[in-house]
Amino acid sequence: VTSRSLQEILLLHGPNLNRLGARDEVHYGQVTLAELVERVRGWAEEAGLGVRAVQSNHEGELIDALQDAAAWARGAIVNAGALTHTSYALHDALLDFGRPAVEVHLSRISEREPWRRVSVLRPACGASFEGEGPEGYRKAVSWLAAEIIERDG
Ligand code: DQA
């Protein structure tokens, strides 16, 4: 068994977010997923947290990632893409994860199409940031860092 001095968090991205930088710049901006992950790593590092990043276009792989993370992660930042609006399976996986989770959306989903305004993941998350682009991830990191300190010291 290796002892981890570094506290780690899961950064989980769902379908189509691998296309950031190329897809729908109006809503999602020009930052690529790789750049976004690097920014999150920087913010997390300042807060004393390491980041393991997973992106998948497949719902089951996202659930597997959360189940796996239960063994090592102190918390999770989740942008599940369109699965946000449909996936009760991911909702249940987040509940089962049992650690603080925060939802982030680059775009302001509450002001887009009616079906996008509902997040079925929201009730399983302790906080939610939307419509601020990468800045929302920075806020998610600081929210999560505070939660982790409160819980784990
Ligand atoms: C998104 C919003 C979702 O509705 C959409 O399906 C995405 C990205 C966002 O970051 O704004 O893929 O989660």
PDB file of C-alpha atoms and ligand atoms in Angstrom:
ATOM      1  CA  VAL A   1       0.000   0.000   0.000  1.00  0.00           C
ATOM      2  CA  THR A   2       1.427   3.380  -0.982  1.00  0.00           C
ATOM      3  CA  SER A   3       0.710   6.311   1.289  1.00  0.00           C
ATOM      4  CA  ARG A   4      -0.410   9.400  -0.557  1.00  0.00           C
ATOM      5  CA  SER A   5       0.664  12.679   0.935  1.00  0.00           C
ATOM      6  CA  LEU A   6      -0.995  14.475  -1.966  1.00  0.00           C
ATOM      7  CA  GLN A   7      -4.748  14.727  -1.849  1.00  0.00           C
ATOM      8  CA  GLU A   8      -6.202  14.013  -5.240  1.00  0.00           C
ATOM      9  CA  ILE A   9      -9.405  14.953  -6.974  1.00  0.00           C
ATOM     10  CA  LEU A  10     -11.152  13.541 -10.027  1.00  0.00           C
ATOM     11  CA  LEU A  11     -11.835  15.903 -12.925  1.00  0.00           C
ATOM     12  CA  LEU A  12     -14.532  14.213 -14.994  1.00  0.00           C
ATOM     13  CA  HIS A  13     -15.653  15.310 -18.452  1.00  0.00           C
ATOM     14  CA  GLY A  14     -18.446  13.715 -20.441  1.00  0.00           C
ATOM     15  CA  PRO A  15     -19.505  13.442 -24.085  1.00  0.00           C
ATOM     16  CA  ASN A  16     -18.231  15.883 -26.710  1.00  0.00           C
ATOM     17  CA  LEU A  17     -16.038  17.793 -24.282  1.00  0.00           C
ATOM     18  CA  ASN A  18     -12.997  16.284 -26.031  1.00  0.00           C
ATOM     19  CA  ARG A  19     -14.069  18.613 -28.869  1.00  0.00           C
ATOM     20  CA  LEU A  20     -13.632  21.821 -26.860  1.00  0.00           C
ATOM     21  CA  GLY A  21     -11.858  24.501 -28.842  1.00  0.00           C
ATOM     22  CA  ALA A  22     -13.351  23.174 -32.075  1.00  0.00           C
ATOM     23  CA  ARG A  23     -17.047  22.921 -31.156  1.00  0.00           C
ATOM     24  CA  ASP A  24     -19.567  25.735 -30.789  1.00  0.00           C
ATOM     25  CA  GLU A  25     -17.242  28.545 -29.711  1.00  0.00           C
ATOM     26  CA  VAL A  26     -20.161  30.808 -28.919  1.00  0.00           C
ATOM     27  CA  HIS A  27     -21.174  28.627 -25.996  1.00  0.00           C
ATOM     28  CA  TYR A  28     -17.944  26.911 -25.071  1.00  0.00           C
ATOM     29  CA  GLY A  29     -15.171  29.348 -26.041  1.00  0.00           C
ATOM     30  CA  GLN A  30     -11.826  28.554 -27.612  1.00  0.00           C
ATOM     31  CA  VAL A  31     -10.051  26.735 -24.835  1.00  0.00           C
ATOM     32  CA  THR A  32      -9.232  23.105 -25.617  1.00  0.00           C
ATOM     33  CA  LEU A  33      -9.852  20.344 -23.097  1.00  0.00           C
ATOM     34  CA  ALA A  34      -6.098  19.860 -22.662  1.00  0.00           C
ATOM     35  CA  GLU A  35      -5.671  23.566 -21.860  1.00  0.00           C
ATOM     36  CA  LEU A  36      -8.627  23.509 -19.489  1.00  0.00           C
ATOM     37  CA  VAL A  37      -7.235  20.489 -17.651  1.00  0.00           C
ATOM     38  CA  GLU A  38      -3.867  22.236 -17.319  1.00  0.00           C
ATOM     39  CA  ARG A  39      -5.521  25.327 -15.843  1.00  0.00           C
ATOM     40  CA  VAL A  40      -7.433  23.189 -13.357  1.00  0.00           C
ATOM     41  CA  ARG A  41      -4.182  21.431 -12.419  1.00  0.00           C
ATOM     42  CA  GLY A  42      -2.587  24.819 -11.721  1.00  0.00           C
ATOM     43  CA  TRP A  43      -5.442  26.014  -9.511  1.00  0.00           C
ATOM     44  CA  ALA A  44      -5.629  22.683  -7.728  1.00  0.00           C
ATOM     45  CA  GLU A  45      -1.885  22.660  -7.095  1.00  0.00           C
ATOM     46  CA  GLU A  46      -2.130  26.071  -5.405  1.00  0.00           C
ATOM     47  CA  ALA A  47      -4.769  24.512  -3.138  1.00  0.00           C
ATOM     48  CA  GLY A  48      -2.521  21.513  -2.420  1.00  0.00           C
ATOM     49  CA  LEU A  49      -4.568  19.120  -4.567  1.00  0.00           C
ATOM     50  CA  GLY A  50      -3.538  16.779  -7.362  1.00  0.00           C
ATOM     51  CA  VAL A  51      -5.805  16.140 -10.338  1.00  0.00           C
ATOM     52  CA  ARG A  52      -6.583  12.955 -12.220  1.00  0.00           C
ATOM     53  CA  ALA A  53      -8.512  13.848 -15.361  1.00  0.00           C
ATOM     54  CA  VAL A  54     -10.863  11.516 -17.256  1.00  0.00           C
ATOM     55  CA  GLN A  55     -12.921  12.311 -20.343  1.00  0.00           C
ATOM     56  CA  SER A  56     -15.240   9.842 -21.975  1.00  0.00           C
ATOM     57  CA  ASN A  57     -18.020   9.926 -24.521  1.00  0.00           C
ATOM     58  CA  HIS A  58     -19.504   6.843 -22.856  1.00  0.00           C
ATOM     59  CA  GLU A  59     -21.819   6.975 -19.873  1.00  0.00           C
ATOM     60  CA  GLY A  60     -20.661   3.641 -18.453  1.00  0.00           C
ATOM     61  CA  GLU A  61     -17.017   4.727 -18.518  1.00  0.00           C
ATOM     62  CA  LEU A  62     -17.888   7.838 -16.521  1.00  0.00           C
ATOM     63  CA  ILE A  63     -19.666   5.672 -13.952  1.00  0.00           C
ATOM     64  CA  ASP A  64     -16.672   3.311 -13.838  1.00  0.00           C
ATOM     65  CA  ALA A  65     -14.376   6.309 -13.291  1.00  0.00           C
ATOM     66  CA  LEU A  66     -16.466   7.511 -10.339  1.00  0.00           C
ATOM     67  CA  GLN A  67     -16.613   4.038  -8.804  1.00  0.00           C
ATOM     68  CA  ASP A  68     -12.842   3.712  -9.181  1.00  0.00           C
ATOM     69  CA  ALA A  69     -12.273   7.186  -7.726  1.00  0.00           C
ATOM     70  CA  ALA A  70     -14.123   6.225  -4.544  1.00  0.00           C
ATOM     71  CA  ALA A  71     -10.908   4.371  -3.635  1.00  0.00           C
ATOM     72  CA  TRP A  72      -8.575   7.381  -3.912  1.00  0.00           C
ATOM     73  CA  ALA A  73     -10.308  10.703  -4.624  1.00  0.00           C
ATOM     74  CA  ARG A  74     -11.155  13.329  -2.005  1.00  0.00           C
ATOM     75  CA  GLY A  75     -13.720  14.896  -4.291  1.00  0.00           C
ATOM     76  CA  ALA A  76     -14.771  15.397  -7.899  1.00  0.00           C
ATOM     77  CA  ILE A  77     -15.366  18.173 -10.405  1.00  0.00           C
ATOM     78  CA  VAL A  78     -17.867  17.042 -13.023  1.00  0.00           C
ATOM     79  CA  ASN A  79     -18.908  18.451 -16.367  1.00  0.00           C
ATOM     80  CA  ALA A  80     -20.970  15.595 -17.776  1.00  0.00           C
ATOM     81  CA  GLY A  81     -21.937  17.392 -21.009  1.00  0.00           C
ATOM     82  CA  ALA A  82     -25.421  16.490 -22.217  1.00  0.00           C
ATOM     83  CA  LEU A  83     -25.571  13.524 -19.810  1.00  0.00           C
ATOM     84  CA  THR A  84     -26.153  16.247 -17.206  1.00  0.00           C
ATOM     85  CA  HIS A  85     -29.715  16.485 -18.420  1.00  0.00           C
ATOM     86  CA  THR A  86     -30.548  12.795 -18.737  1.00  0.00           C
ATOM     87  CA  SER A  87     -28.364  10.488 -16.669  1.00  0.00           C
ATOM     88  CA  TYR A  88     -29.957   9.223 -13.471  1.00  0.00           C
ATOM     89  CA  ALA A  89     -27.244   6.564 -13.576  1.00  0.00           C
ATOM     90  CA  LEU A  90     -24.570   9.241 -13.175  1.00  0.00           C
ATOM     91  CA  HIS A  91     -26.663  10.913 -10.475  1.00  0.00           C
ATOM     92  CA  ASP A  92     -26.692   7.645  -8.544  1.00  0.00           C
ATOM     93  CA  ALA A  93     -22.967   7.115  -9.105  1.00  0.00           C
ATOM     94  CA  LEU A  94     -22.278  10.583  -7.685  1.00  0.00           C
ATOM     95  CA  LEU A  95     -24.359   9.796  -4.602  1.00  0.00           C
ATOM     96  CA  ASP A  96     -22.579   6.485  -4.153  1.00  0.00           C
ATOM     97  CA  PHE A  97     -19.177   8.206  -4.578  1.00  0.00           C
ATOM     98  CA  GLY A  98     -19.826   9.649  -1.127  1.00  0.00           C
ATOM     99  CA  ARG A  99     -17.362  12.519  -1.389  1.00  0.00           C
ATOM    100  CA  PRO A 100     -17.987  16.150  -2.268  1.00  0.00           C
ATOM    101  CA  ALA A 101     -18.762  16.721  -5.920  1.00  0.00           C
ATOM    102  CA  VAL A 102     -19.207  19.970  -7.791  1.00  0.00           C
ATOM    103  CA  GLU A 103     -20.885  20.442 -11.136  1.00  0.00           C
ATOM    104  CA  VAL A 104     -19.477  22.847 -13.739  1.00  0.00           C
ATOM    105  CA  HIS A 105     -20.821  24.029 -17.088  1.00  0.00           C
ATOM    106  CA  LEU A 106     -18.941  26.376 -19.378  1.00  0.00           C
ATOM    107  CA  SER A 107     -22.186  27.756 -20.806  1.00  0.00           C
ATOM    108  CA  ARG A 108     -25.130  29.197 -18.917  1.00  0.00           C
ATOM    109  CA  ILE A 109     -27.419  26.155 -19.140  1.00  0.00           C
ATOM    110  CA  SER A 110     -30.157  27.925 -17.164  1.00  0.00           C
ATOM    111  CA  GLU A 111     -30.640  30.319 -20.079  1.00  0.00           C
ATOM    112  CA  ARG A 112     -30.459  27.894 -22.992  1.00  0.00           C
ATOM    113  CA  GLU A 113     -32.976  25.401 -24.439  1.00  0.00           C
ATOM    114  CA  PRO A 114     -35.628  24.238 -21.926  1.00  0.00           C
ATOM    115  CA  TRP A 115     -34.266  20.671 -21.854  1.00  0.00           C
ATOM    116  CA  ARG A 116     -30.796  22.002 -20.997  1.00  0.00           C
ATOM    117  CA  ARG A 117     -32.014  24.011 -18.021  1.00  0.00           C
ATOM    118  CA  VAL A 118     -32.572  20.877 -15.962  1.00  0.00           C
ATOM    119  CA  SER A 119     -29.586  19.146 -14.396  1.00  0.00           C
ATOM    120  CA  VAL A 120     -30.452  15.742 -12.972  1.00  0.00           C
ATOM    121  CA  LEU A 121     -26.960  15.713 -11.426  1.00  0.00           C
ATOM    122  CA  ARG A 122     -27.477  18.906  -9.450  1.00  0.00           C
ATOM    123  CA  PRO A 123     -29.151  17.223  -6.426  1.00  0.00           C
ATOM    124  CA  ALA A 124     -26.127  14.906  -6.083  1.00  0.00           C
ATOM    125  CA  CYS A 125     -23.643  17.805  -6.137  1.00  0.00           C
ATOM    126  CA  GLY A 126     -22.782  20.162  -3.311  1.00  0.00           C
ATOM    127  CA  ALA A 127     -22.300  23.129  -5.607  1.00  0.00           C
ATOM    128  CA  SER A 128     -22.805  24.133  -9.208  1.00  0.00           C
ATOM    129  CA  PHE A 129     -21.144  26.755 -11.423  1.00  0.00           C
ATOM    130  CA  GLU A 130     -22.378  27.678 -14.875  1.00  0.00           C
ATOM    131  CA  GLY A 131     -21.903  30.236 -17.595  1.00  0.00           C
ATOM    132  CA  GLU A 132     -18.472  31.498 -16.595  1.00  0.00           C
ATOM    133  CA  GLY A 133     -16.283  29.434 -18.906  1.00  0.00           C
ATOM    134  CA  PRO A 134     -13.010  28.229 -17.321  1.00  0.00           C
ATOM    135  CA  GLU A 135     -13.550  30.630 -14.402  1.00  0.00           C
ATOM    136  CA  GLY A 136     -16.283  28.277 -13.156  1.00  0.00           C
ATOM    137  CA  TYR A 137     -13.652  25.552 -12.788  1.00  0.00           C
ATOM    138  CA  ARG A 138     -11.482  27.869 -10.712  1.00  0.00           C
ATOM    139  CA  LYS A 139     -14.430  28.452  -8.384  1.00  0.00           C
ATOM    140  CA  ALA A 140     -15.141  24.714  -8.334  1.00  0.00           C
ATOM    141  CA  VAL A 141     -11.557  24.002  -7.243  1.00  0.00           C
ATOM    142  CA  SER A 142     -11.744  26.491  -4.391  1.00  0.00           C
ATOM    143  CA  TRP A 143     -15.183  25.223  -3.302  1.00  0.00           C
ATOM    144  CA  LEU A 144     -13.881  21.644  -3.344  1.00  0.00           C
ATOM    145  CA  ALA A 145     -10.653  22.530  -1.510  1.00  0.00           C
ATOM    146  CA  ALA A 146     -12.686  24.142   1.287  1.00  0.00           C
ATOM    147  CA  GLU A 147     -15.021  21.118   1.510  1.00  0.00           C
ATOM    148  CA  ILE A 148     -12.088  18.705   1.644  1.00  0.00           C
ATOM    149  CA  ILE A 149     -10.363  20.685   4.420  1.00  0.00           C
ATOM    150  CA  GLU A 150     -13.619  20.770   6.386  1.00  0.00           C
ATOM    151  CA  ARG A 151     -14.086  17.005   6.054  1.00  0.00           C
ATOM    152  CA  ASP A 152     -10.600  15.561   6.053  1.00  0.00           C
ATOM    153  CA  GLY A 153      -8.484  18.327   7.552  1.00  0.00           C
TER     154      GLY A 153
HETATM  155  C1  DQA B   1     -22.131  21.792 -21.068  1.00  0.00           C
HETATM  156  C2  DQA B   1     -23.605  22.105 -21.300  1.00  0.00           C
HETATM  157  C3  DQA B   1     -24.334  20.879 -21.819  1.00  0.00           C
HETATM  158  O1  DQA B   1     -25.713  21.173 -22.030  1.00  0.00           O
HETATM  159  C4  DQA B   1     -23.737  20.438 -23.131  1.00  0.00           C
HETATM  160  O2  DQA B   1     -24.381  19.269 -23.593  1.00  0.00           O
HETATM  161  C5  DQA B   1     -22.272  20.241 -23.063  1.00  0.00           C
HETATM  162  C6  DQA B   1     -21.471  21.201 -22.295  1.00  0.00           C
HETATM  163  C7  DQA B   1     -21.335  23.054 -20.672  1.00  0.00           C
HETATM  164  O3  DQA B   1     -20.205  22.903 -20.245  1.00  0.00           O
HETATM  165  O4  DQA B   1     -21.836  24.170 -20.839  1.00  0.00           O
HETATM  166  O5  DQA B   1     -21.719  19.356 -23.696  1.00  0.00           O
HETATM  167  O6  DQA B   1     -22.030  20.872 -19.983  1.00  0.00           O
END
